[in-house]
Coordinates of C-alpha atoms in Angstrom, one line a residue:
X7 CA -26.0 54.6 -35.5
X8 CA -26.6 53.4 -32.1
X9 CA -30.0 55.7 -30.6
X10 CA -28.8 57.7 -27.6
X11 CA -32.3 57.3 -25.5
X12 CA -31.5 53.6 -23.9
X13 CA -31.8 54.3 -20.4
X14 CA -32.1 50.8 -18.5
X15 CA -33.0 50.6 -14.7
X16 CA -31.0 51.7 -11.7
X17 CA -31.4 49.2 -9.0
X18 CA -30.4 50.6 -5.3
X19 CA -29.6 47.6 -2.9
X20 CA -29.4 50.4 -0.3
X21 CA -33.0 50.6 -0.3
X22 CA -35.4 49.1 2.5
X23 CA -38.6 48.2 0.4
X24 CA -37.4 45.2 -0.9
X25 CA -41.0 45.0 -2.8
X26 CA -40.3 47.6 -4.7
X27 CA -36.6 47.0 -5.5
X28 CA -38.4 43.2 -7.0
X29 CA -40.5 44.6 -9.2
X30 CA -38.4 46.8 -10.4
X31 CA -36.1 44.5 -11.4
X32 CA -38.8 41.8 -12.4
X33 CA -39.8 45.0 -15.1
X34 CA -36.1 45.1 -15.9
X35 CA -35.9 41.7 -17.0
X36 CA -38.9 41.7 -18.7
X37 CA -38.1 44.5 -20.5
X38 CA -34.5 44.9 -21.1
X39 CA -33.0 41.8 -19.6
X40 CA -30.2 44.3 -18.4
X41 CA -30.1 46.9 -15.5
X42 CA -28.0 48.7 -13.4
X43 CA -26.9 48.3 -9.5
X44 CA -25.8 51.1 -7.5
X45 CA -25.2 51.1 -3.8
X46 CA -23.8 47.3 -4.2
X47 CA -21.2 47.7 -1.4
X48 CA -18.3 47.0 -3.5
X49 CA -15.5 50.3 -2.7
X50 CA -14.7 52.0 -5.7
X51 CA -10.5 51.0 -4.0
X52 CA -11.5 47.3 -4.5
X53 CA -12.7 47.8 -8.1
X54 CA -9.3 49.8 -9.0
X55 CA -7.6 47.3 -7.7
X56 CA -8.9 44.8 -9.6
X57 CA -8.3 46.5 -12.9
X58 CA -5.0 47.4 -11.9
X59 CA -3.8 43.8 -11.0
X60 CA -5.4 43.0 -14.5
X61 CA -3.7 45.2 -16.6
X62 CA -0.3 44.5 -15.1
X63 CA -1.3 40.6 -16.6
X64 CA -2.2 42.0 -19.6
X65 CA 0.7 44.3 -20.7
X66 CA 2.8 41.1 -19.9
X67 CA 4.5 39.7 -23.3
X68 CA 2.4 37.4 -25.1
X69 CA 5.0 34.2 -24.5
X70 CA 4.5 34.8 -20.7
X71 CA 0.5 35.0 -20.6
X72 CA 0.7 32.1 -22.9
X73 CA 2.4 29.7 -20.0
X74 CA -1.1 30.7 -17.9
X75 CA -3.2 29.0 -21.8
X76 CA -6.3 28.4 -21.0
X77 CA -6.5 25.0 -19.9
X78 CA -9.8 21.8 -21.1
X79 CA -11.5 22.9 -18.3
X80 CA -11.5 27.2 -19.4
X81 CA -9.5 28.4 -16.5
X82 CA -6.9 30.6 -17.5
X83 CA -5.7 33.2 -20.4
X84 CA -7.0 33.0 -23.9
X85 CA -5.1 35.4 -26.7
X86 CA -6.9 37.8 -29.3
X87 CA -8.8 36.1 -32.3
X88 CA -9.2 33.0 -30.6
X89 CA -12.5 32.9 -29.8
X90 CA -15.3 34.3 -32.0
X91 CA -18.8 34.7 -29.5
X92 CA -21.1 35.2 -32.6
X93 CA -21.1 31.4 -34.1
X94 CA -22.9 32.9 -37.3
X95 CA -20.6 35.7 -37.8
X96 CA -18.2 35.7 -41.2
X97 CA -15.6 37.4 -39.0
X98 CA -13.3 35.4 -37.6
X99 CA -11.5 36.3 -34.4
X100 CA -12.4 38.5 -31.6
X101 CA -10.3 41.3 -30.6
X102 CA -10.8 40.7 -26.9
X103 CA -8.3 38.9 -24.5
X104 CA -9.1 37.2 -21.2
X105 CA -8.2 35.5 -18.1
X106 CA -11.2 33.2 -16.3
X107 CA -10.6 32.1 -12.8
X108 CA -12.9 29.8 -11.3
X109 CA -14.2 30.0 -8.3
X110 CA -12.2 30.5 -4.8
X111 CA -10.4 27.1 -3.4
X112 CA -11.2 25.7 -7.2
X113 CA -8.1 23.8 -7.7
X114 CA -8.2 23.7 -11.4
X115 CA -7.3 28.0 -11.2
X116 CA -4.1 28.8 -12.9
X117 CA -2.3 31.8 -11.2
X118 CA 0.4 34.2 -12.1
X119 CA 3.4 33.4 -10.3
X120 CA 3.9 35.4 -6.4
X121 CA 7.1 36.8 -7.7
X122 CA 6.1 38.8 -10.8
X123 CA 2.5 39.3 -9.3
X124 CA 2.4 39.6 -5.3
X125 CA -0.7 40.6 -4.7
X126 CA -3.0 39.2 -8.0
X127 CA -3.9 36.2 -6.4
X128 CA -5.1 38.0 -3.4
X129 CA -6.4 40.6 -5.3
X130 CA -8.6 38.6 -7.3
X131 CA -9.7 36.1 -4.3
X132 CA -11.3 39.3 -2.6
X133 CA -13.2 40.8 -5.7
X134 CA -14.7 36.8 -6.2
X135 CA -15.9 36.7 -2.7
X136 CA -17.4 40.4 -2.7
X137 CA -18.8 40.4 -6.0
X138 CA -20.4 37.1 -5.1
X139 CA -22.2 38.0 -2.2
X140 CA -24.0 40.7 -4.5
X141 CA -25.1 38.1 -6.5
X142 CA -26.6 36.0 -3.7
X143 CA -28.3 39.3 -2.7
X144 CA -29.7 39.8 -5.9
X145 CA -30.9 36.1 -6.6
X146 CA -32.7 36.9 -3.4
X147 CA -34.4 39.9 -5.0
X148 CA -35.1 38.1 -8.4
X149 CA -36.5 35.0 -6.2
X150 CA -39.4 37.7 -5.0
X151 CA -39.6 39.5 -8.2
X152 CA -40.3 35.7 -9.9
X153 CA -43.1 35.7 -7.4
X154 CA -41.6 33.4 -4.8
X155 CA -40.0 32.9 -1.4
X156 CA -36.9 34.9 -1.2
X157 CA -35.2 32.3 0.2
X158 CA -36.3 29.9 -2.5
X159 CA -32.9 29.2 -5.1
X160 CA -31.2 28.5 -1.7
X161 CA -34.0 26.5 -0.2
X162 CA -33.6 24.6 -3.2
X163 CA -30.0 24.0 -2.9
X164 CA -28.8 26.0 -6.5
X165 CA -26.8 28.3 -4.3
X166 CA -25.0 25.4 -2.5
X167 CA -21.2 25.6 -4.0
X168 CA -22.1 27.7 -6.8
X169 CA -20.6 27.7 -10.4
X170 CA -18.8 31.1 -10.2
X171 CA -16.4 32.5 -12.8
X172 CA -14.8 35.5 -12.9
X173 CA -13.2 36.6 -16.3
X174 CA -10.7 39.3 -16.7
X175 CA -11.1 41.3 -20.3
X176 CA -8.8 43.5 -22.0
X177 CA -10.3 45.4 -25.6
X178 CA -7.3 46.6 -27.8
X179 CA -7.2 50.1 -28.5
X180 CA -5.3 49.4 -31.7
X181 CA -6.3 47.1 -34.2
X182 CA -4.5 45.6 -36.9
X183 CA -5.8 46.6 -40.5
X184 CA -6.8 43.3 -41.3
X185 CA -9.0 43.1 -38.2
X186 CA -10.6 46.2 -38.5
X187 CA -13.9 44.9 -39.2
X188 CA -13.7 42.6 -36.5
X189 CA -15.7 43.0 -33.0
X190 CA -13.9 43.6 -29.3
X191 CA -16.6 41.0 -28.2
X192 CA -19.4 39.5 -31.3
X193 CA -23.0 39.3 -30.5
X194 CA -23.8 36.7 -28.3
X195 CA -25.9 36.0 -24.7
X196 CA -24.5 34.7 -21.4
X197 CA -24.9 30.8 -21.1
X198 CA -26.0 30.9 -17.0
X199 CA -28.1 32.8 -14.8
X200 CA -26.8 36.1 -14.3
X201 CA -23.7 38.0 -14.8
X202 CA -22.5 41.1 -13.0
X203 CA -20.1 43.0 -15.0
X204 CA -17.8 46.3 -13.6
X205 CA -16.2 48.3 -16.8
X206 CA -13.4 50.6 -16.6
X207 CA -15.4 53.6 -18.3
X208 CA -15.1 52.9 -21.3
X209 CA -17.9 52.9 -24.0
X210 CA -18.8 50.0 -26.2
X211 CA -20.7 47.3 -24.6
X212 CA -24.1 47.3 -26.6
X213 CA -27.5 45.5 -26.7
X214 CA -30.1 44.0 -29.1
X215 CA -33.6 43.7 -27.2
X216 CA -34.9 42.4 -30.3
X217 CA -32.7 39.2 -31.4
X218 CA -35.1 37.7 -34.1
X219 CA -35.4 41.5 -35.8
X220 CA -34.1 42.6 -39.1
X221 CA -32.3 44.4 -39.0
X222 CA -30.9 44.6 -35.7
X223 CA -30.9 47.5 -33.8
X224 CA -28.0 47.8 -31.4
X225 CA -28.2 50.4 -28.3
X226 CA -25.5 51.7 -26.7
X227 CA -25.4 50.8 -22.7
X228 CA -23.9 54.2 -21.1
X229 CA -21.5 54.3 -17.8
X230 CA -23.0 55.1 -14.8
X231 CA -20.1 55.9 -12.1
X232 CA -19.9 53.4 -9.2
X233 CA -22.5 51.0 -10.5
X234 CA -22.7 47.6 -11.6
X235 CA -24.1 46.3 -14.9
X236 CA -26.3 42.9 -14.5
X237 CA -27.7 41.0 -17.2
X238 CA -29.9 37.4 -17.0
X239 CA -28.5 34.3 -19.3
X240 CA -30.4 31.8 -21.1
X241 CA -30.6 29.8 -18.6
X242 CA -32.5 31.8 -15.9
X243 CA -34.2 32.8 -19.2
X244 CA -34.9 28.7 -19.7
X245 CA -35.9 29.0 -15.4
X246 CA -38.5 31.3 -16.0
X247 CA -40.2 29.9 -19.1
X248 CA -38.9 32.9 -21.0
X249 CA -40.5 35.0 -18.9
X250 CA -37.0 37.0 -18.1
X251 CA -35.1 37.3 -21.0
X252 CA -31.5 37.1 -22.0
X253 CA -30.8 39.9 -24.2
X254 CA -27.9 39.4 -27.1
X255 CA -24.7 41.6 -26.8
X256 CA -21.3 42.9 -27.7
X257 CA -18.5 45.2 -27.3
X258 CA -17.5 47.1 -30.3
X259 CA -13.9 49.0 -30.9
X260 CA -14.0 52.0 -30.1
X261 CA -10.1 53.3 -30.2
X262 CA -9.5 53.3 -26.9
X263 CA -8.1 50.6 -24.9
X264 CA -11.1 49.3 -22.4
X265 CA -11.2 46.5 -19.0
X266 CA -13.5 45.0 -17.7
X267 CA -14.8 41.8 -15.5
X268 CA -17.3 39.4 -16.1
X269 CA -19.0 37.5 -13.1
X270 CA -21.1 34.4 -13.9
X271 CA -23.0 33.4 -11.0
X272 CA -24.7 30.0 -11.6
X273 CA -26.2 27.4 -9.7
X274 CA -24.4 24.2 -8.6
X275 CA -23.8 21.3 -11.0
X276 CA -26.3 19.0 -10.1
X277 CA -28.9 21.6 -9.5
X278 CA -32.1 20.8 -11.7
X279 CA -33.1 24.0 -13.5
X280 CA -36.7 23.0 -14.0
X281 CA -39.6 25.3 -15.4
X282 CA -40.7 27.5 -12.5
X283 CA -43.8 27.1 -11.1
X284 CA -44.6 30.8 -10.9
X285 CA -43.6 31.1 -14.7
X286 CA -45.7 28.8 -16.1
X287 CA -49.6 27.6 -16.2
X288 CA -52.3 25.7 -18.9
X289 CA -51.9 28.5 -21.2
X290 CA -48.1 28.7 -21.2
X291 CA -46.9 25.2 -20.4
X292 CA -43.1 24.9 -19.9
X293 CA -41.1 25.2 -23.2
X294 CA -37.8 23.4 -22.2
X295 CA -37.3 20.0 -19.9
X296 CA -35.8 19.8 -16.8
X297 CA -32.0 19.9 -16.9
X298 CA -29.0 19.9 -14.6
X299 CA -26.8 23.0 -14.5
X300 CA -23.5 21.8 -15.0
X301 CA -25.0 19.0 -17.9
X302 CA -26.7 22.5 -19.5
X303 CA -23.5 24.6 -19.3
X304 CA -21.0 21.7 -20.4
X305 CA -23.1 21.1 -23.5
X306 CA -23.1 25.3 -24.4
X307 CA -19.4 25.0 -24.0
X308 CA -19.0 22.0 -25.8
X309 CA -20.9 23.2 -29.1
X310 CA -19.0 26.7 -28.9
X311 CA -15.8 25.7 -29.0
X312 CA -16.6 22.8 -31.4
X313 CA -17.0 25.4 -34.3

């Protein structure tokens, strides 16, 4: 049983001390990997927007999301039980189904047609540019809580045609007998550098502070109205020398159907994500060479869905 006492940090990015907003969520990163953002200046119209367009895709017959398959280059709809997060796990198939879009102009996004779906395109287009401005003002806020220039990741150019995916999720609130056993999402941590994620409500998502621990002890991340969960990925994990950490997660089925959206912010493709110098020194020397983004993304991808 999941303990009921997690309570991770609430970040306000309405506040003016900006100090104290960075260590906050330099202590949140540290500690939980995960936190909360209120006060993001997303209007809670947008967000019920975006889950209605979403579930209007979803309820679609399977044939017709199917001519939207995702395509080689993971832009567009992938069923239930085809993709299993947890490479380890015996169970095959997770119950989740999703719909990624790149980011906005990227000309490799699939769409629903106008006809059936007026306003999805737009719909979607808006909720990418909103929810990416919050994460440019937060990797602002994580520059300073890493100890550096706020400006830094875009002095550096990582924020200079950013990787950003958004992915659509839809959790079954039935599940066939003989994939009861089976996860919504299977334990598993975000590939990039951080992820903002808007949920319908719905319980389920959990976390594991403690990867290497046995056994595992999962804790249940509540809802808190109107706010924004954020977790870091491995690789602002690999940034920071390990110094913020990318905690493992999943969704478990809970009997109720349950949306939500996933926003990966990452740098550009050629950005070099290098061992920061605030995050390391003679006694803790960098752990992990010097990579490009996209090569470091492209190879997580590649060894996923080659199992």
């Amino acid at each position: 049983m999941s303990p009921p006492n997690l309570h991770l940090p609430l970040i306000d990015l309405s506040s003016t001390d900006r100090a104290s907003i960075a260590q906050s969520i330099r202590q949140a990163c540290m500690d939980h990997g995960f936190f909360y953002v209120i006060n993001h200046g997303i209007d809670d119209s947008v967000v019920s927007s975006l889950f209605r367009e979403s579930k209007k895709f979803f309820d679609l017959p399977l044939s017709e999301k199917m001519k939207l398959e995702r395509n080689t280059d993971h832009r567009g709809y992938t069923p239930p039980y085809a993709e299993t997060l947890d490479l380890s796990s015996e169970l095959k198939g997770d119950l989740k189904e999703s719909f990624e879009i790149g980011s906005i102009n990227d000309s490799l996004n699939q769409w629903p047609s106008k006809e059936r779906m007026p306003a999805w395109r737009v719909t979607m287009e808006s909720y990418d540019e909103k929810i990416m401005n919050v994460g440019f003002r937060l990797i602002s806020l994580i520059a300073l809580a890493l100890n550096l220039d706020e400006n830094f990741f875009t002095k550096i150019g990582a924020l200079d045609s950013p990787l950003g995916f958004l992915r659509l999720l839809h959790y079954p609130g039935e599940i066939p007998e003989s994939k009861k056993g089976n996860y919504g999402a299977s334990a598993h941590s975000d590939y990039g550098m951080i992820t903002l994620l808007v949920t319908d409500g719905v319980p389920g998502l959990q976390i594991c502070r403690e990867k290497d621990r046995s056994p595992q002890l999962w804790e249940d991340v509540h809802h808190v109205e109107g706010a924004l969960i954020v977790n870091i990925g491995d690789m602002m994990e690999r940034w920071t020398n390990c110094t913020f950490r990318s905690t493992v997660h999943r969704v478990v089925a809970v009997g109720q159907e349950r949306y939500s959206a996933a926003f990966f912010l990452n740098p550009n493709y050629d950005c070099v994500v290098e061992c920061l110098e605030s995050c390391c020194s003679e006694t803790s020397p960098p752990r992990f060479p010097p990579i490009k983004c996209g090569d470091y993304l492209m190879e997580r991808i590649r060894v996923a869905y080659s199992r």
